[in-house]
PDB file of C-alpha atoms in Angstrom:
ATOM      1  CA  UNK A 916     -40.165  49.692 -44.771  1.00  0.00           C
ATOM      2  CA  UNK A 917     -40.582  46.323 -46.328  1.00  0.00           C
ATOM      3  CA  UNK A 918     -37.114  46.475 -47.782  1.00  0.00           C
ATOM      4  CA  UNK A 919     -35.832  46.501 -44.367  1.00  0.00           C
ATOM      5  CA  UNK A 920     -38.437  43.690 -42.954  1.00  0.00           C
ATOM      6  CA  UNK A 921     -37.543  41.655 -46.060  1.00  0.00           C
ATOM      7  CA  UNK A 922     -33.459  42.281 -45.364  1.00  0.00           C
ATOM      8  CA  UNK A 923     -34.331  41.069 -41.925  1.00  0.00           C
ATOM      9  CA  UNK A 924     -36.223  37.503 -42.860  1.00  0.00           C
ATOM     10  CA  UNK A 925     -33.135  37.206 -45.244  1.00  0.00           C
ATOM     11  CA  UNK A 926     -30.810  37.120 -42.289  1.00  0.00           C
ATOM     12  CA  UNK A 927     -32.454  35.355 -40.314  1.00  0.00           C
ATOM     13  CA  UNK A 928     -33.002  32.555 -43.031  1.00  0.00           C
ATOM     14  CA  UNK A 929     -29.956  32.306 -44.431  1.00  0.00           C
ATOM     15  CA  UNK A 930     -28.169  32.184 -40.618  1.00  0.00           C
ATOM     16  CA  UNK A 931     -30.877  29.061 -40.024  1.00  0.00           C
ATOM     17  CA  UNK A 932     -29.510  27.714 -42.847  1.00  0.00           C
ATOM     18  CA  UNK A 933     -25.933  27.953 -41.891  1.00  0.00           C
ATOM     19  CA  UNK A 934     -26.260  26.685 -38.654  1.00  0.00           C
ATOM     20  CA  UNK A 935     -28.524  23.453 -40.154  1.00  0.00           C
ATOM     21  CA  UNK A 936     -25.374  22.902 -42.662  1.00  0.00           C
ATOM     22  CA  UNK A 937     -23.264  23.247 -39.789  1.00  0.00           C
ATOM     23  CA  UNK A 938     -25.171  20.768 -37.649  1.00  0.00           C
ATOM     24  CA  UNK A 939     -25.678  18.029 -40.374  1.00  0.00           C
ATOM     25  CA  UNK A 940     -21.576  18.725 -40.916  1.00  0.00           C
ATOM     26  CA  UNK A 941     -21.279  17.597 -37.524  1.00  0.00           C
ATOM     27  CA  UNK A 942     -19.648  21.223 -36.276  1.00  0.00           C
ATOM     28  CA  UNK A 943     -21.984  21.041 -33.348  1.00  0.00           C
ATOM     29  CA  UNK A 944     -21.789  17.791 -32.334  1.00  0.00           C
ATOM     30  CA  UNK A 945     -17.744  18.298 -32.042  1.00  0.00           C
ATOM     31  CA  UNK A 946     -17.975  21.462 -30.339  1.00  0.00           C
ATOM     32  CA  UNK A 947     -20.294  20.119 -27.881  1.00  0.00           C
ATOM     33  CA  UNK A 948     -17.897  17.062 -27.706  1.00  0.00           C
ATOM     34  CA  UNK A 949     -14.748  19.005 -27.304  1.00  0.00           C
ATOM     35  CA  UNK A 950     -16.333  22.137 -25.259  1.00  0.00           C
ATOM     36  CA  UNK A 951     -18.974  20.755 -22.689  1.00  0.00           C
ATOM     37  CA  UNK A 952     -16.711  20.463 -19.698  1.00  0.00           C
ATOM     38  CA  UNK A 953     -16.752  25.083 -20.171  1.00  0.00           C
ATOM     39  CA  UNK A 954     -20.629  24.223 -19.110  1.00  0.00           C
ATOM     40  CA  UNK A 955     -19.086  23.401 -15.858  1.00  0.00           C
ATOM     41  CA  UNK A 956     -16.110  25.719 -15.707  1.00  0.00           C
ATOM     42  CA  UNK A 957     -17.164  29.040 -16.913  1.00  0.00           C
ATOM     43  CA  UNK A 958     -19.950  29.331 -14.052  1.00  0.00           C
ATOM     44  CA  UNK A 959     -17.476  28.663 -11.634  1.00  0.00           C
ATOM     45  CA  UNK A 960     -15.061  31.733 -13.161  1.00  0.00           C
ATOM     46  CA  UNK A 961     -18.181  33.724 -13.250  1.00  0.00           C
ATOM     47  CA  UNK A 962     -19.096  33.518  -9.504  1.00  0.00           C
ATOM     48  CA  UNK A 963     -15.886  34.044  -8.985  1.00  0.00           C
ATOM     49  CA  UNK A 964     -16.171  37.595 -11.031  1.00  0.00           C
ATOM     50  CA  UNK A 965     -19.288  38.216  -9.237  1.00  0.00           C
ATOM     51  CA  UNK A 966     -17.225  37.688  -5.904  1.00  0.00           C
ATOM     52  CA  UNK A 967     -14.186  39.863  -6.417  1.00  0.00           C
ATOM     53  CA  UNK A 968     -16.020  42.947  -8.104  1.00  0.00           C
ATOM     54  CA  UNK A 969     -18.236  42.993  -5.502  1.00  0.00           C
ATOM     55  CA  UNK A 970     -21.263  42.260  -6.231  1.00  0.00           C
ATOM     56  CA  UNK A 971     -21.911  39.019  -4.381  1.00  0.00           C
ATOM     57  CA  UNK A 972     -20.811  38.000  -0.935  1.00  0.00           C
ATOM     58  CA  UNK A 973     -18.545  35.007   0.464  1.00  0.00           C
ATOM     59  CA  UNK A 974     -20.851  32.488   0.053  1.00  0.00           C
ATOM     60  CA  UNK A 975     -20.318  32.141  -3.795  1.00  0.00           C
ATOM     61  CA  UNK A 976     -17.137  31.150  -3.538  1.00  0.00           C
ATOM     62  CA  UNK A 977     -18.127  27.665  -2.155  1.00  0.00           C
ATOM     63  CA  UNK A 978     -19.653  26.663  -5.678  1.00  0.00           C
ATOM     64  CA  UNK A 979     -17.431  28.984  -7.390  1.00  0.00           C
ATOM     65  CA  UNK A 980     -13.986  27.014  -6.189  1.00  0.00           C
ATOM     66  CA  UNK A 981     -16.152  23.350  -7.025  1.00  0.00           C
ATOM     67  CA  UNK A 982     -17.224  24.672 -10.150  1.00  0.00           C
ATOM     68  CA  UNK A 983     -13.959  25.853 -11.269  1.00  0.00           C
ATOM     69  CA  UNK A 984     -11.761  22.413  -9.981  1.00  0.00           C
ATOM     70  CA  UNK A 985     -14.270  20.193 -11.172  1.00  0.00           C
ATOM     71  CA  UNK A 986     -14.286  22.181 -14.828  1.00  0.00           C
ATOM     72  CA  UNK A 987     -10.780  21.887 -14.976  1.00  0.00           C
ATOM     73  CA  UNK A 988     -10.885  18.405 -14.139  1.00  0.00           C
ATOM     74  CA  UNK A 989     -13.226  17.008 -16.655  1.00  0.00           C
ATOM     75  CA  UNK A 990     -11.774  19.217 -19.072  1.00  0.00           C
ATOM     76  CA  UNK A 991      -8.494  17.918 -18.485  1.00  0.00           C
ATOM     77  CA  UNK A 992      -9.479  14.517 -18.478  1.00  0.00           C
ATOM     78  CA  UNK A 993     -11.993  15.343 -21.746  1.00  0.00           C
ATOM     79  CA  UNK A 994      -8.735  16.346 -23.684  1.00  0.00           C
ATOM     80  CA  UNK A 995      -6.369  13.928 -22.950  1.00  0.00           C
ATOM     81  CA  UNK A 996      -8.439  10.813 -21.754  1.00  0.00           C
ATOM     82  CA  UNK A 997     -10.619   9.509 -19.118  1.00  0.00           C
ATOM     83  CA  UNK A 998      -7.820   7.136 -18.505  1.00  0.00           C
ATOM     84  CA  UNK A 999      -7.022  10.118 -15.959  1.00  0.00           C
ATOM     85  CA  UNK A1000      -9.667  10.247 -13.845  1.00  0.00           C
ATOM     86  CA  UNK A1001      -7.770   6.631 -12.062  1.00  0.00           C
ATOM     87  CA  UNK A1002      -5.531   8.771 -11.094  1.00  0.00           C
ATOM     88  CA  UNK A1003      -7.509  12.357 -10.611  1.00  0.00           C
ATOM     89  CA  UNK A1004     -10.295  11.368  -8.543  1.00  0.00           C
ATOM     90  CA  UNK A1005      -9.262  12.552  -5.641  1.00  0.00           C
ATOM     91  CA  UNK A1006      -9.478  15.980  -6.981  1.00  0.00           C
ATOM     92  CA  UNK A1007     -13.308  16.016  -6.106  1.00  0.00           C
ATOM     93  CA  UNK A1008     -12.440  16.044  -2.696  1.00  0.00           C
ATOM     94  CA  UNK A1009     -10.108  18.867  -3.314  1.00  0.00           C
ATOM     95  CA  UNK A1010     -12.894  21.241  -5.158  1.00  0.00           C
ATOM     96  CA  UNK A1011     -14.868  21.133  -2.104  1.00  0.00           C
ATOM     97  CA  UNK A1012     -11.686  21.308  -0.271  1.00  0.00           C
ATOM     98  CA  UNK A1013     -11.117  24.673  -2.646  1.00  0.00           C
ATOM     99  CA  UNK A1014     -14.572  26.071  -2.302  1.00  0.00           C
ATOM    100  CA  UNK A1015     -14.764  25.834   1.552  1.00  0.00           C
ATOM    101  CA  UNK A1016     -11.034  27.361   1.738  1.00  0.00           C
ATOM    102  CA  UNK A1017     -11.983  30.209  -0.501  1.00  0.00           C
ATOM    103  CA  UNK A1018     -14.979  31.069   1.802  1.00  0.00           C
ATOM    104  CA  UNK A1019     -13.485  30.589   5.267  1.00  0.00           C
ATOM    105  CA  UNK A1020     -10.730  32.942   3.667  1.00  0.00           C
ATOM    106  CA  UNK A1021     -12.762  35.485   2.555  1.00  0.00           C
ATOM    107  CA  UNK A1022     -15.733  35.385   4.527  1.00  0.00           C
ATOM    108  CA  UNK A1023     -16.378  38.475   7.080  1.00  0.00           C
ATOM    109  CA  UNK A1024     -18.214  35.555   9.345  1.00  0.00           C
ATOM    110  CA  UNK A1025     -14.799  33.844  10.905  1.00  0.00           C
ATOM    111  CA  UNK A1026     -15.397  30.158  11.306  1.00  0.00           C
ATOM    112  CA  UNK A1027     -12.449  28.439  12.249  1.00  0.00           C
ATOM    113  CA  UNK A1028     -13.907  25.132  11.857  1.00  0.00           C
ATOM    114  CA  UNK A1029     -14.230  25.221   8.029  1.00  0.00           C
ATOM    115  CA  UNK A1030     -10.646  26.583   7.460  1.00  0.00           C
ATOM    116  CA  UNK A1031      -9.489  23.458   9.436  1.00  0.00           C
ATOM    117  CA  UNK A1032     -12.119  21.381   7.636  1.00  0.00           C
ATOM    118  CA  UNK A1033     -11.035  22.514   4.191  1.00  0.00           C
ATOM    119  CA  UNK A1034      -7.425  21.330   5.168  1.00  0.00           C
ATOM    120  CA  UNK A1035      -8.066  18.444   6.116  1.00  0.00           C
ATOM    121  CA  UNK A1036      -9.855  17.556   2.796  1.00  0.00           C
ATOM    122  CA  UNK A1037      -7.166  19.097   1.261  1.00  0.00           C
ATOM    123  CA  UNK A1038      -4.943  17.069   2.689  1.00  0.00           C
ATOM    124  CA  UNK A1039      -6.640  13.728   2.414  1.00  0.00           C
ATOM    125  CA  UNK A1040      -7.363  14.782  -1.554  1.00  0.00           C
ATOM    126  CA  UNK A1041      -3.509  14.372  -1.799  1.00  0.00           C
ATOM    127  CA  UNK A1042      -2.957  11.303   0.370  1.00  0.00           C
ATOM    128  CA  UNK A1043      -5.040   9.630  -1.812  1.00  0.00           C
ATOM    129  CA  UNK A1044      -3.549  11.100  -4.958  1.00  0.00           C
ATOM    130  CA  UNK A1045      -0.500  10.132  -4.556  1.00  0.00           C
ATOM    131  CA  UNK A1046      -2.186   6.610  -3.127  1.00  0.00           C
ATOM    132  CA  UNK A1047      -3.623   6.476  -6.529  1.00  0.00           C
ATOM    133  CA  UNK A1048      -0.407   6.783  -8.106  1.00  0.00           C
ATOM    134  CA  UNK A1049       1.334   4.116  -6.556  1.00  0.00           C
ATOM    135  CA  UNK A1050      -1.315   1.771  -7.105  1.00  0.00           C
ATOM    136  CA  UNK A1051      -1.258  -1.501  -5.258  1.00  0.00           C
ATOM    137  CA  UNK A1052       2.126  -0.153  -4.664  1.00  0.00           C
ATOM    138  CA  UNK A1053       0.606   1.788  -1.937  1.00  0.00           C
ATOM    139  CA  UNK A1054      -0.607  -1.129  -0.073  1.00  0.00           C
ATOM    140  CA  UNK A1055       3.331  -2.752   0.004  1.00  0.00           C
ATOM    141  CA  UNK A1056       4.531   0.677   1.181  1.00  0.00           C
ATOM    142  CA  UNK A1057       1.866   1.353   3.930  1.00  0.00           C
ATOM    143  CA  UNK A1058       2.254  -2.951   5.165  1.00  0.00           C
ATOM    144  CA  UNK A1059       6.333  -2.373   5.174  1.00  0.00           C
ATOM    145  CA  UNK A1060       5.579   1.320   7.330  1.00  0.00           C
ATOM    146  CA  UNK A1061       3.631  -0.885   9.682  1.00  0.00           C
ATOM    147  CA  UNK A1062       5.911  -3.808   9.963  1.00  0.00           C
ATOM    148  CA  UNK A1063       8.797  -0.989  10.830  1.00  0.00           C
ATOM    149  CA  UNK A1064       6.973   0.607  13.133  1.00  0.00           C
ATOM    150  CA  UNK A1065       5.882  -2.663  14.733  1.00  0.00           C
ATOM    151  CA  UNK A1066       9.708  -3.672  15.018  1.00  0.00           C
ATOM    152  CA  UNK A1067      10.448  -0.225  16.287  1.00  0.00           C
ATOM    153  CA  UNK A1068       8.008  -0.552  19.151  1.00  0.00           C
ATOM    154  CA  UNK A1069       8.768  -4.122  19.922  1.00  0.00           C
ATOM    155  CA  UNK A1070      13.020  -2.960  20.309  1.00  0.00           C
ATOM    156  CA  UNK A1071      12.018  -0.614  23.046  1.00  0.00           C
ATOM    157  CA  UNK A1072      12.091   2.431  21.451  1.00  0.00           C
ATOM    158  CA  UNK A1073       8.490   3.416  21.813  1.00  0.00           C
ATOM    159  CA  UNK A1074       9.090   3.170  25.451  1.00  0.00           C
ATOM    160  CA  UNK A1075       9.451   6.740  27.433  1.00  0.00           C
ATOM    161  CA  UNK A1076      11.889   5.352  29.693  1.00  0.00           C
ATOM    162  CA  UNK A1077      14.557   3.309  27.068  1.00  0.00           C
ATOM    163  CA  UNK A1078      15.854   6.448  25.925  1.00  0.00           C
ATOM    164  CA  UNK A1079      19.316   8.014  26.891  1.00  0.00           C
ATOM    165  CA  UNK A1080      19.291  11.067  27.913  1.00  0.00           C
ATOM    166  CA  UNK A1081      21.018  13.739  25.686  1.00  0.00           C
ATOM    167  CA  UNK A1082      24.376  15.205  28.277  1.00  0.00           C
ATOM    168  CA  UNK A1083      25.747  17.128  25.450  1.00  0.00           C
ATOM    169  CA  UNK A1084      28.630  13.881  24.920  1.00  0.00           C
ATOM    170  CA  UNK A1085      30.260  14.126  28.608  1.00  0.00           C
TER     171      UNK A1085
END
């Protein structure tokens, strides 16, 4: 019986030692450099599991569409450079714009409000995407859409009476 007890304490020594080599080798510490943003992402996969084999209800899928977006996000952005997140920060808006869609879609409770709600953030996450990616481009574009829409009310065609009447060309 000792044999066995002593085989165990072996094992369990030499695996201590392996993962202190490891750690002074600086495996760890580039794992958990490389790997954190699955902290984030692999809860949000998880509830959604939990969700579709049926073993939680609706509600999960409110954290379980942030989780998820944000994970993919930072992991994104963790790969390839925070540089990104100039660019990518509207895509907060759009987890909770994911998480609230997921539920309202799946939920047996109908609430109308939070489908529109989770469109509208969905839609303002890309607005200001693709605001992001023009820059201070954006600004020029959105002052030159006012200035033509100023011109096009000042010509008269804003007005309901200055337009012709459509008589099919006779």
């Amino acid at each position: 019986m000792s044999s066995k007890n002593d085989m165990k304490l072996g094992i369990f020594i030499a695996a201590a030692g392996i993962v202190i080599l490891f750690g002074k080798l600086g495996v760890f510490g580039f794992l958990g450099r490389a790997l954190w943003p699955l902290v984030i992402l692999v809860p949000g996969l998880f509830l959604h599991v939990l969700f579709f084999s049926s073993r939680a209800s609706a509600t999960v899928l409110i954290p379980a569409g942030i989780l998820t977006v944000y994970g993919l996000l930072l992991g994104l952005c963790n790969t390839w450079g925070w540089g990104l997140m100039t660019h990518l920060w509207p895509l907060l808006l759009f987890g909770i714009a994911v998480g609230l869609y997921e539920y309202s879609l799946y939920s047996s409770a109908r609430t109308g409000g939070l489908m529109t709600t989770s469109v509208i953030l969905g839609a303002l996450s890309l607005v200001l995407f693709i605001f992001s990616l023009l820059g201070t481009g954006a600004l020029y574009l959105l002052g030159a859409v006012l200035i033509a829409a100023g011109i096009w009310l000042m010509a008269g065609r804003g007005k309901p009476g200055s337009r012709k009447k459509w008589n099919g060309g006779w």
